mmCIF file of C-alpha atoms in Angstrom:
data_model
loop_
_atom_site.group_PDB
_atom_site.id
_atom_site.type_symbol
_atom_site.label_atom_id
_atom_site.label_comp_id
_atom_site.label_asym_id
_atom_site.label_seq_id
_atom_site.Cartn_x
_atom_site.Cartn_y
_atom_site.Cartn_z
ATOM 1 C CA MET A 1 0.203 0.032 -0.109
ATOM 2 C CA ASN A 2 1.743 3.122 -1.016
ATOM 3 C CA LEU A 3 1.195 5.773 1.271
ATOM 4 C CA PRO A 4 0.878 9.751 0.648
ATOM 5 C CA VAL A 5 4.032 11.552 1.047
ATOM 6 C CA GLU A 6 2.326 13.930 3.582
ATOM 7 C CA ARG A 7 1.015 11.297 5.804
ATOM 8 C CA ILE A 8 4.279 9.339 6.037
ATOM 9 C CA ALA A 9 5.519 12.729 7.202
ATOM 10 C CA ALA A 10 3.252 12.938 9.713
ATOM 11 C CA ASP A 11 3.502 9.911 11.481
ATOM 12 C CA SER A 12 7.346 10.090 11.424
ATOM 13 C CA TYR A 13 6.446 13.265 13.509
ATOM 14 C CA ARG A 14 4.230 11.703 15.838
ATOM 15 C CA GLN A 15 6.374 8.926 16.198
ATOM 16 C CA VAL A 16 9.308 11.325 16.849
ATOM 17 C CA LYS A 17 7.794 13.412 19.319
ATOM 18 C CA ALA A 18 6.227 10.497 21.486
ATOM 19 C CA ARG A 19 9.627 8.696 21.763
ATOM 20 C CA LEU A 20 11.129 12.567 22.864
ATOM 21 C CA ARG A 21 8.494 12.494 25.199
ATOM 22 C CA GLU A 22 9.765 8.733 26.530
ATOM 23 C CA LEU A 23 12.835 10.515 27.164
ATOM 24 C CA ILE A 24 11.929 13.474 29.051
ATOM 25 C CA ALA A 25 10.457 11.448 31.340
ATOM 26 C CA ARG A 26 12.851 8.874 31.697
ATOM 27 C CA LEU A 27 15.811 11.340 31.995
ATOM 28 C CA GLY A 28 13.730 13.412 34.644
ATOM 29 C CA ALA A 29 13.064 10.397 36.225
ATOM 30 C CA GLU A 30 16.692 9.646 36.533
ATOM 31 C CA GLY A 31 17.843 13.548 37.582
ATOM 32 C CA THR A 32 19.138 14.570 34.369
ATOM 33 C CA LEU A 33 17.403 17.717 33.091
ATOM 34 C CA ARG A 34 19.378 18.105 29.690
ATOM 35 C CA LEU A 35 18.392 16.516 26.427
ATOM 36 C CA PRO A 36 21.510 15.216 24.219
ATOM 37 C CA ALA A 37 21.799 17.767 21.013
ATOM 38 C CA GLU A 38 19.824 17.781 17.932
ATOM 39 C CA GLU A 39 22.513 15.524 15.806
ATOM 40 C CA ARG A 40 22.832 12.919 18.045
ATOM 41 C CA LEU A 41 18.781 12.986 18.528
ATOM 42 C CA SER A 42 17.984 12.800 15.050
ATOM 43 C CA ALA A 43 21.532 9.507 14.536
ATOM 44 C CA SER A 44 19.701 7.568 17.567
ATOM 45 C CA LEU A 45 16.154 7.998 16.138
ATOM 46 C CA GLY A 46 17.307 7.687 12.629
ATOM 47 C CA VAL A 47 15.219 10.292 11.582
ATOM 48 C CA SER A 48 16.303 13.653 9.687
ATOM 49 C CA ARG A 49 17.048 16.834 11.864
ATOM 50 C CA ALA A 50 14.271 19.034 10.824
ATOM 51 C CA THR A 51 11.951 16.087 12.110
ATOM 52 C CA VAL A 52 13.710 15.781 15.636
ATOM 53 C CA ARG A 53 13.737 19.866 15.788
ATOM 54 C CA SER A 54 10.050 20.486 14.256
ATOM 55 C CA ALA A 55 9.000 17.801 17.567
ATOM 56 C CA LEU A 56 11.331 19.704 20.159
ATOM 57 C CA HIS A 57 9.712 23.236 18.481
ATOM 58 C CA SER A 58 6.725 21.358 19.743
ATOM 59 C CA LEU A 59 7.378 19.930 22.920
ATOM 60 C CA GLN A 60 8.534 23.662 24.073
ATOM 61 C CA LYS A 61 4.974 25.076 22.837
ATOM 62 C CA GLU A 62 3.985 22.717 25.188
ATOM 63 C CA GLY A 63 6.071 24.178 27.534
ATOM 64 C CA ARG A 64 7.796 20.777 28.102
ATOM 65 C CA ILE A 65 11.189 21.772 27.439
ATOM 66 C CA ARG A 66 13.482 25.077 27.080
ATOM 67 C CA ARG A 67 15.749 25.586 24.091
ATOM 68 C CA LEU A 68 17.814 28.084 25.056
ATOM 69 C CA HIS A 69 20.085 29.681 22.371
ATOM 70 C CA GLY A 70 24.149 27.874 22.746
ATOM 71 C CA ALA A 71 23.802 27.083 25.965
ATOM 72 C CA GLY A 72 20.834 23.838 24.964
ATOM 73 C CA THR A 73 17.835 22.104 25.750
ATOM 74 C CA PHE A 74 16.570 21.576 29.141
ATOM 75 C CA ILE A 75 13.634 19.424 30.777
ATOM 76 C CA ASN A 76 10.851 21.682 32.649
ATOM 77 C CA ARG A 77 11.452 19.565 35.856
ATOM 78 C CA HIS A 78 8.430 20.764 37.383
ATOM 79 C CA VAL A 79 5.843 20.024 34.370
ATOM 80 C CA LEU A 80 7.379 16.406 34.312
ATOM 81 C CA GLY A 81 3.969 14.729 36.829
ATOM 82 C CA ILE A 82 1.682 16.134 34.316
ATOM 83 C CA THR A 83 0.175 13.251 32.228
ATOM 84 C CA ALA A 84 -2.899 15.699 30.904
ATOM 85 C CA ASN A 85 -2.005 18.677 29.235
ATOM 86 C CA LEU A 86 -5.562 20.896 27.724
ATOM 87 C CA ALA A 87 -3.095 21.834 25.078
ATOM 88 C CA GLU A 88 -2.173 18.706 23.478
ATOM 89 C CA ALA A 89 -3.936 15.852 21.371
ATOM 90 C CA GLY A 90 -3.625 13.381 23.640
ATOM 91 C CA ALA A 91 -5.829 9.904 22.982
ATOM 92 C CA PHE A 92 -7.965 8.984 26.244
ATOM 93 C CA VAL A 93 -6.193 5.413 26.085
ATOM 94 C CA ASP A 94 -2.983 7.002 26.108
ATOM 95 C CA LEU A 95 -3.639 10.097 28.551
ATOM 96 C CA LEU A 96 -5.421 6.995 30.940
ATOM 97 C CA THR A 97 -1.502 4.750 30.684
ATOM 98 C CA ASP A 98 0.561 7.496 30.877
ATOM 99 C CA ALA A 99 -1.659 8.029 34.441
ATOM 100 C CA GLY A 100 -1.109 4.825 35.583
ATOM 101 C CA TYR A 101 -3.705 2.585 34.524
ATOM 102 C CA GLU A 102 -4.924 -0.508 32.348
ATOM 103 C CA ALA A 103 -6.444 1.650 29.422
ATOM 104 C CA GLY A 104 -8.624 -0.040 27.011
ATOM 105 C CA GLN A 105 -12.215 1.391 25.333
ATOM 106 C CA ARG A 106 -15.625 0.284 24.075
ATOM 107 C CA VAL A 107 -17.156 1.783 20.840
ATOM 108 C CA SER A 108 -20.626 1.697 19.096
ATOM 109 C CA GLN A 109 -21.399 4.105 15.917
ATOM 110 C CA ARG A 110 -24.902 5.326 14.680
ATOM 111 C CA VAL A 111 -26.594 7.347 12.710
ATOM 112 C CA ALA A 112 -28.478 9.853 13.928
ATOM 113 C CA GLU A 113 -29.760 13.756 13.627
ATOM 114 C CA LEU A 114 -26.633 15.946 14.319
ATOM 115 C CA PRO A 115 -28.280 18.164 17.837
ATOM 116 C CA GLU A 116 -28.842 21.645 16.715
ATOM 117 C CA ASP A 117 -25.946 23.524 18.154
ATOM 118 C CA VAL A 118 -23.700 20.939 17.044
ATOM 119 C CA ALA A 119 -24.965 21.366 13.281
ATOM 120 C CA THR A 120 -24.451 25.188 14.221
ATOM 121 C CA ALA A 121 -20.804 25.200 15.321
ATOM 122 C CA LEU A 122 -20.680 22.579 12.031
ATOM 123 C CA GLU A 123 -21.797 24.988 10.029
ATOM 124 C CA LEU A 124 -24.838 22.786 8.615
ATOM 125 C CA PRO A 125 -28.809 23.015 8.338
ATOM 126 C CA ALA A 126 -30.681 21.087 11.476
ATOM 127 C CA GLY A 127 -31.650 17.876 10.873
ATOM 128 C CA GLU A 128 -28.220 17.100 9.232
ATOM 129 C CA PRO A 129 -27.105 13.218 9.879
ATOM 130 C CA GLY A 130 -23.948 12.544 10.922
ATOM 131 C CA GLN A 131 -22.296 9.391 12.384
ATOM 132 C CA VAL A 132 -22.369 9.561 16.126
ATOM 133 C CA ILE A 133 -19.640 7.097 17.523
ATOM 134 C CA GLU A 134 -19.563 6.749 21.097
ATOM 135 C CA ARG A 135 -16.510 5.733 23.221
ATOM 136 C CA VAL A 136 -16.151 5.114 26.327
ATOM 137 C CA PHE A 137 -12.470 5.047 28.004
ATOM 138 C CA THR A 138 -12.025 2.588 30.862
ATOM 139 C CA ALA A 139 -9.439 2.449 33.390
ATOM 140 C CA ASP A 140 -8.710 -0.777 35.534
ATOM 141 C CA GLY A 141 -11.612 -1.847 33.466
ATOM 142 C CA ARG A 142 -13.870 0.967 34.986
ATOM 143 C CA PRO A 143 -15.279 3.932 33.094
ATOM 144 C CA ALA A 144 -13.674 6.969 33.001
ATOM 145 C CA VAL A 145 -14.497 9.070 30.311
ATOM 146 C CA TYR A 146 -17.676 8.834 28.134
ATOM 147 C CA SER A 147 -16.558 10.538 24.556
ATOM 148 C CA VAL A 148 -19.261 11.316 21.499
ATOM 149 C CA ASP A 149 -17.827 12.019 18.282
ATOM 150 C CA HIS A 150 -20.512 13.966 15.289
ATOM 151 C CA VAL A 151 -19.534 13.709 12.033
ATOM 152 C CA PRO A 152 -21.416 14.934 9.403
ATOM 153 C CA THR A 153 -22.892 12.142 7.021
ATOM 154 C CA ARG A 154 -22.102 14.137 4.008
ATOM 155 C CA LEU A 155 -18.499 14.536 4.166
ATOM 156 C CA LEU A 156 -17.385 10.773 4.574
ATOM 157 C CA ARG A 157 -16.494 8.641 1.582
ATOM 158 C CA TYR A 158 -18.561 5.867 2.114
ATOM 159 C CA PRO A 159 -21.943 6.389 4.774
ATOM 160 C CA SER A 160 -21.878 3.314 6.350
ATOM 161 C CA SER A 161 -18.333 4.526 7.623
ATOM 162 C CA THR A 162 -17.456 2.156 10.783
ATOM 163 C CA PRO A 163 -14.389 2.947 13.335
ATOM 164 C CA GLU A 164 -12.117 0.423 14.211
ATOM 165 C CA ALA A 165 -11.764 -0.638 17.532
ATOM 166 C CA MET A 166 -9.049 1.553 18.419
ATOM 167 C CA ASP A 167 -9.189 4.198 16.366
ATOM 168 C CA SER A 168 -8.730 8.203 17.751
ATOM 169 C CA THR A 169 -11.309 10.553 16.406
ATOM 170 C CA PHE A 170 -8.527 11.776 14.406
ATOM 171 C CA SER A 171 -7.655 9.248 12.553
ATOM 172 C CA PHE A 172 -11.302 8.219 12.065
ATOM 173 C CA ILE A 173 -11.569 11.499 10.116
ATOM 174 C CA GLU A 174 -8.427 11.361 8.056
ATOM 175 C CA THR A 175 -9.353 7.673 6.759
ATOM 176 C CA HIS A 176 -13.209 8.001 6.293
ATOM 177 C CA VAL A 177 -13.523 12.365 5.520
ATOM 178 C CA GLY A 178 -9.939 12.362 3.721
ATOM 179 C CA ARG A 179 -9.115 15.708 5.668
ATOM 180 C CA PRO A 180 -7.088 15.502 8.448
ATOM 181 C CA VAL A 181 -7.663 17.601 11.029
ATOM 182 C CA CYS A 182 -5.145 20.959 11.311
ATOM 183 C CA TYR A 183 -6.485 22.212 14.577
ATOM 184 C CA SER A 184 -9.318 22.260 16.996
ATOM 185 C CA VAL A 185 -10.646 24.725 19.481
ATOM 186 C CA ALA A 186 -11.723 23.313 22.569
ATOM 187 C CA GLN A 187 -14.541 24.676 25.220
ATOM 188 C CA VAL A 188 -14.341 23.273 29.024
ATOM 189 C CA ARG A 189 -16.384 23.737 31.622
ATOM 190 C CA PRO A 190 -17.297 21.356 34.436
ATOM 191 C CA LEU A 191 -20.622 19.991 35.324
ATOM 192 C CA LEU A 192 -23.479 17.842 36.636
ATOM 193 C CA PRO A 193 -23.933 13.949 34.588
ATOM 194 C CA PRO A 194 -26.825 14.367 32.505
ATOM 195 C CA PRO A 195 -28.577 10.909 32.551
ATOM 196 C CA HIS A 196 -26.833 9.102 29.435
ATOM 197 C CA VAL A 197 -23.449 10.565 30.607
ATOM 198 C CA ARG A 198 -24.362 9.270 34.312
ATOM 199 C CA ALA A 199 -25.001 5.834 32.537
ATOM 200 C CA ALA A 200 -22.465 5.325 31.056
ATOM 201 C CA LEU A 201 -20.134 6.227 33.457
ATOM 202 C CA GLU A 202 -22.234 4.727 36.149
ATOM 203 C CA ILE A 203 -21.904 7.613 38.544
ATOM 204 C CA GLU A 204 -24.485 9.499 41.240
ATOM 205 C CA PRO A 205 -26.169 12.247 40.185
ATOM 206 C CA ASP A 206 -24.344 14.881 42.208
ATOM 207 C CA HIS A 207 -20.731 13.368 40.933
ATOM 208 C CA PRO A 208 -19.001 16.573 39.286
ATOM 209 C CA LEU A 209 -17.694 16.147 35.576
ATOM 210 C CA LEU A 210 -15.319 18.083 33.274
ATOM 211 C CA SER A 211 -16.982 18.546 29.893
ATOM 212 C CA LEU A 212 -14.557 19.349 26.690
ATOM 213 C CA ARG A 213 -16.284 20.260 23.582
ATOM 214 C CA HIS A 214 -14.274 19.987 20.731
ATOM 215 C CA LEU A 215 -14.981 21.484 17.096
ATOM 216 C CA HIS A 216 -12.388 20.086 14.802
ATOM 217 C CA VAL A 217 -10.998 22.166 11.780
ATOM 218 C CA HIS A 218 -9.128 21.698 8.468
ATOM 219 C CA ALA A 219 -6.702 23.486 7.229
ATOM 220 C CA ASP A 220 -9.122 25.096 4.814
ATOM 221 C CA GLU A 221 -10.961 26.456 7.842
ATOM 222 C CA SER A 222 -13.981 24.405 7.030
ATOM 223 C CA PRO A 223 -15.376 22.068 10.752
ATOM 224 C CA LEU A 224 -15.439 18.518 10.159
ATOM 225 C CA ALA A 225 -16.799 17.483 13.327
ATOM 226 C CA VAL A 226 -17.602 17.962 16.839
ATOM 227 C CA THR A 227 -16.699 15.946 20.174
ATOM 228 C CA VAL A 228 -17.728 15.877 23.417
ATOM 229 C CA ALA A 229 -16.247 14.149 26.202
ATOM 230 C CA TYR A 230 -17.178 13.733 29.907
ATOM 231 C CA VAL A 231 -14.183 13.715 32.118
ATOM 232 C CA ASN A 232 -14.277 11.602 35.374
ATOM 233 C CA ASP A 233 -11.654 13.431 37.742
ATOM 234 C CA ASP A 234 -11.400 10.729 39.585
ATOM 235 C CA TYR A 235 -9.128 9.196 36.675
ATOM 236 C CA LEU A 236 -8.283 11.791 35.000
ATOM 237 C CA ARG A 237 -7.166 15.586 36.033
ATOM 238 C CA PHE A 238 -6.055 18.266 33.052
ATOM 239 C CA SER A 239 -3.459 21.045 33.776
ATOM 240 C CA VAL A 240 -2.760 23.930 31.377
ATOM 241 C CA ILE A 241 1.281 24.454 30.857
ATOM 242 C CA ARG A 242 1.499 28.301 30.124
ATOM 243 C CA GLY A 243 5.095 29.458 28.766
ATOM 244 C CA TYR A 244 5.876 33.222 28.993
ATOM 245 C CA LEU A 245 9.179 34.063 27.985
ATOM 246 C CA ASP A 246 10.040 32.574 24.041
ATOM 247 C CA GLN A 247 13.670 31.413 24.620
#
């Protein structure tokens, strides 16, 4: 199977970034706060310096490292324990695994009329049909996150597109819509669980949750999908890392 060059480059970048995050965690645990030089990282990872540089730049924007001209690249030690950063596009399975749980997920899908607020966000008329993909992410077998993707049927290459068991929202959109997500805009708010969320997460009516509502957007600024995730902070707590100095 021949993959587009852009897809290969994107996969390489994601893999390098993931491996650099693992390296940061390992070095930090050992008390080493300086990363090897780009040339050495490039040779060790078997990728170009440009790919390493892009991944390091992304990690710097996330606040996980500092790059000091003439001095090197350093790990920000105060963020080493943070597993869930709101600024990152991490899959819930990975976030729960990083938090020390055995993570899993259950997936179901159906075709239904998009909720009015979702259709409005997607710049579609009321009553528009969409693929609704529901995921329950588990931590040590217990439901921890309930996530619902809304993808307009009109955007799908095949109306009966079905997610693979471990597909992420982003990979489903890229594969079945054919237009990858460029960026997402998130609205974050606390709430008490509606009945259907309470049932999915097996929690009491007065158990507070964090709601994350993402609008996923293509590079041409057209909206692709909406994801609403309900997070039980007994299992997963988010942090925000802010950088103030451009170094």
